[in-house]
PDB file of C-alpha atoms in Angstrom:
ATOM      1  CA  UNK A  13      28.784  -4.607 -34.417  1.00  0.00           C
ATOM      2  CA  UNK A  14      32.268  -4.461 -32.956  1.00  0.00           C
ATOM      3  CA  UNK A  15      34.351  -1.358 -32.400  1.00  0.00           C
ATOM      4  CA  UNK A  16      35.523   0.313 -35.575  1.00  0.00           C
ATOM      5  CA  UNK A  17      32.137  -0.338 -37.211  1.00  0.00           C
ATOM      6  CA  UNK A  18      33.054  -3.858 -38.219  1.00  0.00           C
ATOM      7  CA  UNK A  19      30.900  -6.917 -37.965  1.00  0.00           C
ATOM      8  CA  UNK A  20      31.704  -9.314 -35.171  1.00  0.00           C
ATOM      9  CA  UNK A  21      32.178 -12.988 -35.940  1.00  0.00           C
ATOM     10  CA  UNK A  22      29.035 -15.099 -36.068  1.00  0.00           C
ATOM     11  CA  UNK A  23      27.678 -16.586 -32.843  1.00  0.00           C
ATOM     12  CA  UNK A  24      28.837 -20.168 -32.166  1.00  0.00           C
ATOM     13  CA  UNK A  25      25.230 -21.423 -31.974  1.00  0.00           C
ATOM     14  CA  UNK A  26      22.666 -20.015 -34.337  1.00  0.00           C
ATOM     15  CA  UNK A  27      19.165 -19.641 -32.948  1.00  0.00           C
ATOM     16  CA  UNK A  28      16.474 -22.007 -34.131  1.00  0.00           C
ATOM     17  CA  UNK A  29      13.758 -20.930 -36.484  1.00  0.00           C
ATOM     18  CA  UNK A  30      10.774 -19.197 -34.838  1.00  0.00           C
ATOM     19  CA  UNK A  31       7.376 -19.667 -36.408  1.00  0.00           C
ATOM     20  CA  UNK A  32       5.112 -16.675 -36.857  1.00  0.00           C
ATOM     21  CA  UNK A  33       2.442 -16.150 -34.223  1.00  0.00           C
ATOM     22  CA  UNK A  34       4.180 -18.166 -31.512  1.00  0.00           C
ATOM     23  CA  UNK A  35       4.179 -16.646 -28.013  1.00  0.00           C
ATOM     24  CA  UNK A  36       7.368 -18.322 -26.781  1.00  0.00           C
ATOM     25  CA  UNK A  37       9.843 -15.946 -28.362  1.00  0.00           C
ATOM     26  CA  UNK A  38      11.349 -15.185 -24.968  1.00  0.00           C
ATOM     27  CA  UNK A  39      13.300 -17.552 -22.793  1.00  0.00           C
ATOM     28  CA  UNK A  40      10.891 -19.864 -20.957  1.00  0.00           C
ATOM     29  CA  UNK A  41      12.244 -18.681 -17.591  1.00  0.00           C
ATOM     30  CA  UNK A  42      11.054 -15.116 -18.353  1.00  0.00           C
ATOM     31  CA  UNK A  43       7.542 -16.112 -19.373  1.00  0.00           C
ATOM     32  CA  UNK A  44       4.965 -14.478 -17.077  1.00  0.00           C
ATOM     33  CA  UNK A  45       7.493 -12.061 -15.522  1.00  0.00           C
ATOM     34  CA  UNK A  46       7.305  -9.336 -18.130  1.00  0.00           C
ATOM     35  CA  UNK A  47       4.113  -7.424 -18.940  1.00  0.00           C
ATOM     36  CA  UNK A  48       2.461  -8.293 -22.225  1.00  0.00           C
ATOM     37  CA  UNK A  49       1.805  -5.676 -24.852  1.00  0.00           C
ATOM     38  CA  UNK A  50      -1.263  -3.639 -23.937  1.00  0.00           C
ATOM     39  CA  UNK A  51      -1.518  -5.137 -20.439  1.00  0.00           C
ATOM     40  CA  UNK A  52      -2.746  -2.616 -17.872  1.00  0.00           C
ATOM     41  CA  UNK A  53      -3.603  -2.613 -14.204  1.00  0.00           C
ATOM     42  CA  UNK A  54      -2.659  -5.503 -11.997  1.00  0.00           C
ATOM     43  CA  UNK A  55      -3.771  -6.854  -8.659  1.00  0.00           C
ATOM     44  CA  UNK A  56      -5.749  -4.502  -6.406  1.00  0.00           C
ATOM     45  CA  UNK A  57      -6.668  -2.001  -9.124  1.00  0.00           C
ATOM     46  CA  UNK A  58     -10.114  -0.688  -9.933  1.00  0.00           C
ATOM     47  CA  UNK A  59     -11.968   2.273 -11.404  1.00  0.00           C
ATOM     48  CA  UNK A  60     -10.885   5.588  -9.944  1.00  0.00           C
ATOM     49  CA  UNK A  61     -13.670   7.485  -8.123  1.00  0.00           C
ATOM     50  CA  UNK A  62     -12.384  10.682  -9.761  1.00  0.00           C
ATOM     51  CA  UNK A  63     -11.969   9.390 -13.342  1.00  0.00           C
ATOM     52  CA  UNK A  64     -13.835   6.151 -14.082  1.00  0.00           C
ATOM     53  CA  UNK A  65     -11.893   5.704 -17.321  1.00  0.00           C
ATOM     54  CA  UNK A  66      -8.683   5.071 -15.386  1.00  0.00           C
ATOM     55  CA  UNK A  67      -7.801   2.320 -12.957  1.00  0.00           C
ATOM     56  CA  UNK A  68      -5.928   2.924  -9.753  1.00  0.00           C
ATOM     57  CA  UNK A  69      -5.078   1.775  -6.259  1.00  0.00           C
ATOM     58  CA  UNK A  70      -5.677   3.167  -2.808  1.00  0.00           C
ATOM     59  CA  UNK A  71      -3.822   2.977   0.502  1.00  0.00           C
ATOM     60  CA  UNK A  72      -5.624   2.353   3.786  1.00  0.00           C
ATOM     61  CA  UNK A  73      -3.563   3.234   6.844  1.00  0.00           C
ATOM     62  CA  UNK A  74      -3.693   2.908  10.625  1.00  0.00           C
ATOM     63  CA  UNK A  75      -1.233   4.814  12.810  1.00  0.00           C
ATOM     64  CA  UNK A  76      -0.727   5.635  16.468  1.00  0.00           C
ATOM     65  CA  UNK A  77      -1.367   9.014  18.104  1.00  0.00           C
ATOM     66  CA  UNK A  78       2.085  10.255  17.053  1.00  0.00           C
ATOM     67  CA  UNK A  79       1.546   9.386  13.388  1.00  0.00           C
ATOM     68  CA  UNK A  80       3.746   6.285  13.352  1.00  0.00           C
ATOM     69  CA  UNK A  81       2.410   3.966  10.620  1.00  0.00           C
ATOM     70  CA  UNK A  82       1.402   0.586  12.057  1.00  0.00           C
ATOM     71  CA  UNK A  83      -0.301  -1.130   9.109  1.00  0.00           C
ATOM     72  CA  UNK A  84      -1.030  -0.213   5.484  1.00  0.00           C
ATOM     73  CA  UNK A  85      -3.220  -2.095   3.009  1.00  0.00           C
ATOM     74  CA  UNK A  86      -3.365  -1.544  -0.763  1.00  0.00           C
ATOM     75  CA  UNK A  87      -6.728  -2.057  -2.477  1.00  0.00           C
ATOM     76  CA  UNK A  88      -8.483  -1.041  -5.666  1.00  0.00           C
ATOM     77  CA  UNK A  89      -9.342   2.660  -5.862  1.00  0.00           C
ATOM     78  CA  UNK A  90     -13.094   1.988  -5.632  1.00  0.00           C
ATOM     79  CA  UNK A  91     -12.932   0.015  -2.337  1.00  0.00           C
ATOM     80  CA  UNK A  92     -14.641   1.808   0.559  1.00  0.00           C
ATOM     81  CA  UNK A  93     -12.567   2.611   3.644  1.00  0.00           C
ATOM     82  CA  UNK A  94     -15.093   0.989   5.972  1.00  0.00           C
ATOM     83  CA  UNK A  95     -14.441  -2.463   4.477  1.00  0.00           C
ATOM     84  CA  UNK A  96     -10.799  -2.408   5.626  1.00  0.00           C
ATOM     85  CA  UNK A  97     -11.320  -1.275   9.239  1.00  0.00           C
ATOM     86  CA  UNK A  98     -11.047  -4.687  10.903  1.00  0.00           C
ATOM     87  CA  UNK A  99      -8.257  -5.854   8.574  1.00  0.00           C
ATOM     88  CA  UNK A 100      -6.182  -2.831   9.603  1.00  0.00           C
ATOM     89  CA  UNK A 101      -6.841  -3.335  13.316  1.00  0.00           C
ATOM     90  CA  UNK A 102      -6.106  -7.073  13.162  1.00  0.00           C
ATOM     91  CA  UNK A 103      -2.969  -6.444  11.099  1.00  0.00           C
ATOM     92  CA  UNK A 104      -1.260  -4.237  13.693  1.00  0.00           C
ATOM     93  CA  UNK A 105       1.891  -6.073  14.803  1.00  0.00           C
ATOM     94  CA  UNK A 106       2.767  -6.378  18.523  1.00  0.00           C
ATOM     95  CA  UNK A 107       4.323  -3.087  19.644  1.00  0.00           C
ATOM     96  CA  UNK A 108       6.925  -3.293  22.410  1.00  0.00           C
ATOM     97  CA  UNK A 109       7.026  -0.532  24.999  1.00  0.00           C
ATOM     98  CA  UNK A 110       6.788  -0.944  28.726  1.00  0.00           C
ATOM     99  CA  UNK A 111       8.029  -4.033  30.523  1.00  0.00           C
ATOM    100  CA  UNK A 112       5.751  -7.008  29.893  1.00  0.00           C
ATOM    101  CA  UNK A 113       3.881  -8.362  26.906  1.00  0.00           C
ATOM    102  CA  UNK A 114       3.940  -6.153  23.796  1.00  0.00           C
ATOM    103  CA  UNK A 115       0.654  -4.406  23.014  1.00  0.00           C
ATOM    104  CA  UNK A 116      -1.398  -5.931  20.195  1.00  0.00           C
ATOM    105  CA  UNK A 117      -4.393  -3.596  20.166  1.00  0.00           C
ATOM    106  CA  UNK A 118      -5.123   0.095  20.712  1.00  0.00           C
ATOM    107  CA  UNK A 119      -7.366   1.414  23.504  1.00  0.00           C
ATOM    108  CA  UNK A 120      -9.511   3.389  21.044  1.00  0.00           C
ATOM    109  CA  UNK A 121      -9.932   3.754  17.291  1.00  0.00           C
ATOM    110  CA  UNK A 122     -10.657   7.191  15.829  1.00  0.00           C
ATOM    111  CA  UNK A 123     -12.349   7.494  12.459  1.00  0.00           C
ATOM    112  CA  UNK A 124     -14.352   9.920  10.364  1.00  0.00           C
ATOM    113  CA  UNK A 125     -17.779   9.312   8.805  1.00  0.00           C
ATOM    114  CA  UNK A 126     -16.233   7.144   6.108  1.00  0.00           C
ATOM    115  CA  UNK A 127     -15.751   4.446   8.769  1.00  0.00           C
ATOM    116  CA  UNK A 128     -19.323   4.625  10.132  1.00  0.00           C
ATOM    117  CA  UNK A 129     -20.544   1.035  10.544  1.00  0.00           C
ATOM    118  CA  UNK A 130     -22.457  -0.557  13.412  1.00  0.00           C
ATOM    119  CA  UNK A 131     -21.142  -4.084  12.682  1.00  0.00           C
ATOM    120  CA  UNK A 132     -17.574  -2.728  12.829  1.00  0.00           C
ATOM    121  CA  UNK A 133     -18.338  -0.963  16.122  1.00  0.00           C
ATOM    122  CA  UNK A 134     -19.590  -4.258  17.592  1.00  0.00           C
ATOM    123  CA  UNK A 135     -16.479  -6.118  16.381  1.00  0.00           C
ATOM    124  CA  UNK A 136     -14.197  -3.439  17.812  1.00  0.00           C
ATOM    125  CA  UNK A 137     -15.917  -3.647  21.194  1.00  0.00           C
ATOM    126  CA  UNK A 138     -15.471  -7.444  21.133  1.00  0.00           C
ATOM    127  CA  UNK A 139     -11.744  -6.759  20.743  1.00  0.00           C
ATOM    128  CA  UNK A 140     -11.942  -4.349  23.737  1.00  0.00           C
ATOM    129  CA  UNK A 141     -11.318  -1.314  21.510  1.00  0.00           C
ATOM    130  CA  UNK A 142     -13.423   1.827  22.003  1.00  0.00           C
ATOM    131  CA  UNK A 143     -14.748   3.056  18.606  1.00  0.00           C
ATOM    132  CA  UNK A 144     -14.699   6.865  18.346  1.00  0.00           C
ATOM    133  CA  UNK A 145     -16.279   7.198  14.904  1.00  0.00           C
ATOM    134  CA  UNK A 146     -18.556   9.996  13.689  1.00  0.00           C
ATOM    135  CA  UNK A 147     -22.001   8.947  12.478  1.00  0.00           C
ATOM    136  CA  UNK A 148     -23.320   9.953   9.067  1.00  0.00           C
ATOM    137  CA  UNK A 149     -25.993  12.654   9.242  1.00  0.00           C
ATOM    138  CA  UNK A 150     -24.896  13.903  12.655  1.00  0.00           C
ATOM    139  CA  UNK A 151     -22.358  16.595  13.631  1.00  0.00           C
ATOM    140  CA  UNK A 152     -18.726  15.567  13.825  1.00  0.00           C
ATOM    141  CA  UNK A 153     -17.321  14.554  17.196  1.00  0.00           C
ATOM    142  CA  UNK A 154     -15.762  17.630  18.788  1.00  0.00           C
ATOM    143  CA  UNK A 155     -12.003  17.716  18.329  1.00  0.00           C
ATOM    144  CA  UNK A 156     -11.933  14.703  15.986  1.00  0.00           C
ATOM    145  CA  UNK A 157     -10.698  16.772  13.039  1.00  0.00           C
ATOM    146  CA  UNK A 158      -7.617  17.807  15.003  1.00  0.00           C
ATOM    147  CA  UNK A 159      -6.871  14.172  15.817  1.00  0.00           C
ATOM    148  CA  UNK A 160      -7.595  13.054  12.242  1.00  0.00           C
ATOM    149  CA  UNK A 161      -4.892  15.464  11.058  1.00  0.00           C
ATOM    150  CA  UNK A 162      -2.304  13.033  12.453  1.00  0.00           C
ATOM    151  CA  UNK A 163      -3.432  10.350   9.977  1.00  0.00           C
ATOM    152  CA  UNK A 164      -3.474  12.808   7.072  1.00  0.00           C
ATOM    153  CA  UNK A 165       0.054  13.904   7.985  1.00  0.00           C
ATOM    154  CA  UNK A 166       1.209  10.260   7.932  1.00  0.00           C
ATOM    155  CA  UNK A 167      -0.419   9.797   4.506  1.00  0.00           C
ATOM    156  CA  UNK A 168       1.473  12.869   3.293  1.00  0.00           C
ATOM    157  CA  UNK A 169       4.757  11.422   4.596  1.00  0.00           C
ATOM    158  CA  UNK A 170       4.027   8.081   2.927  1.00  0.00           C
ATOM    159  CA  UNK A 171       3.182   9.699  -0.405  1.00  0.00           C
ATOM    160  CA  UNK A 172       6.340  11.824  -0.411  1.00  0.00           C
ATOM    161  CA  UNK A 173       7.922   8.704  -1.872  1.00  0.00           C
ATOM    162  CA  UNK A 174       7.239   9.148  -5.588  1.00  0.00           C
ATOM    163  CA  UNK A 175       7.047   5.414  -6.170  1.00  0.00           C
ATOM    164  CA  UNK A 176       3.943   5.278  -3.943  1.00  0.00           C
ATOM    165  CA  UNK A 177       2.195   8.424  -5.180  1.00  0.00           C
ATOM    166  CA  UNK A 178       1.659   6.808  -8.575  1.00  0.00           C
ATOM    167  CA  UNK A 179       1.654   3.036  -8.656  1.00  0.00           C
ATOM    168  CA  UNK A 180       4.048   1.764 -11.304  1.00  0.00           C
ATOM    169  CA  UNK A 181       4.363  -1.869 -10.192  1.00  0.00           C
ATOM    170  CA  UNK A 182       1.735  -4.198 -11.590  1.00  0.00           C
ATOM    171  CA  UNK A 183       2.679  -6.851  -9.023  1.00  0.00           C
ATOM    172  CA  UNK A 184       0.980  -6.187  -5.696  1.00  0.00           C
ATOM    173  CA  UNK A 185       3.715  -7.888  -3.652  1.00  0.00           C
ATOM    174  CA  UNK A 186       6.352  -5.494  -5.050  1.00  0.00           C
ATOM    175  CA  UNK A 187       4.176  -2.461  -4.348  1.00  0.00           C
ATOM    176  CA  UNK A 188       3.441  -3.635  -0.795  1.00  0.00           C
ATOM    177  CA  UNK A 189       7.162  -4.179  -0.225  1.00  0.00           C
ATOM    178  CA  UNK A 190       7.789  -0.540  -1.175  1.00  0.00           C
ATOM    179  CA  UNK A 191       4.979   0.570   1.175  1.00  0.00           C
ATOM    180  CA  UNK A 192       6.598  -1.414   4.015  1.00  0.00           C
ATOM    181  CA  UNK A 193      10.006   0.071   3.199  1.00  0.00           C
ATOM    182  CA  UNK A 194       8.569   3.605   3.191  1.00  0.00           C
ATOM    183  CA  UNK A 195       6.810   2.973   6.524  1.00  0.00           C
ATOM    184  CA  UNK A 196      10.085   1.693   7.990  1.00  0.00           C
ATOM    185  CA  UNK A 197      11.921   4.814   6.801  1.00  0.00           C
ATOM    186  CA  UNK A 198       9.270   7.046   8.393  1.00  0.00           C
ATOM    187  CA  UNK A 199       9.669   5.184  11.703  1.00  0.00           C
ATOM    188  CA  UNK A 200      13.482   5.354  11.493  1.00  0.00           C
ATOM    189  CA  UNK A 201      13.413   9.116  10.835  1.00  0.00           C
ATOM    190  CA  UNK A 202      11.128   9.642  13.812  1.00  0.00           C
ATOM    191  CA  UNK A 203      13.399   7.602  16.084  1.00  0.00           C
ATOM    192  CA  UNK A 204      16.475   9.400  14.776  1.00  0.00           C
ATOM    193  CA  UNK A 205      14.824  12.764  15.395  1.00  0.00           C
ATOM    194  CA  UNK A 206      13.798  11.914  18.995  1.00  0.00           C
ATOM    195  CA  UNK A 207      17.040  10.177  19.994  1.00  0.00           C
ATOM    196  CA  UNK A 208      19.249  12.497  22.136  1.00  0.00           C
TER     197      UNK A 208
END
């Protein structure tokens, strides 16, 4: 309809006839980009530990002692934390600091009982990283809770971005891009705050 509630002139090319039941009603270039009717989930989604009827995702995070995010991984909600320990450690990018080669590994890795795994401890020692991880069935390492608070604080900063609190993107690459952007903003705010 044109302005004044009048019909506009007919289009110069009339569309071809579409048969019933055909899937190619959209332009071929858009096929596969848009979600289909009733499609749910996406990559790295799984049953939620809280509500098995719903699917969800989970963030695994490694940060330094100041709470600066170094690496984040998105997995299905039912993936255990212990399975991502080595992937997080190996995914830490080189961090520049003092004069010389940038650091590629931490001196120690702190973790709660959710990260208790002897094979992971052996792999960390091979990488010359001291594992400081509480064992299941034994008392927590003294003072570990205070140090673990740093990670929880970084998670809280990451999930202040509403787009990451609830995952809306079905495509994992888009969601991971938003996680990287949020991590970059957290780092920038920290630098801005500490710069004289």
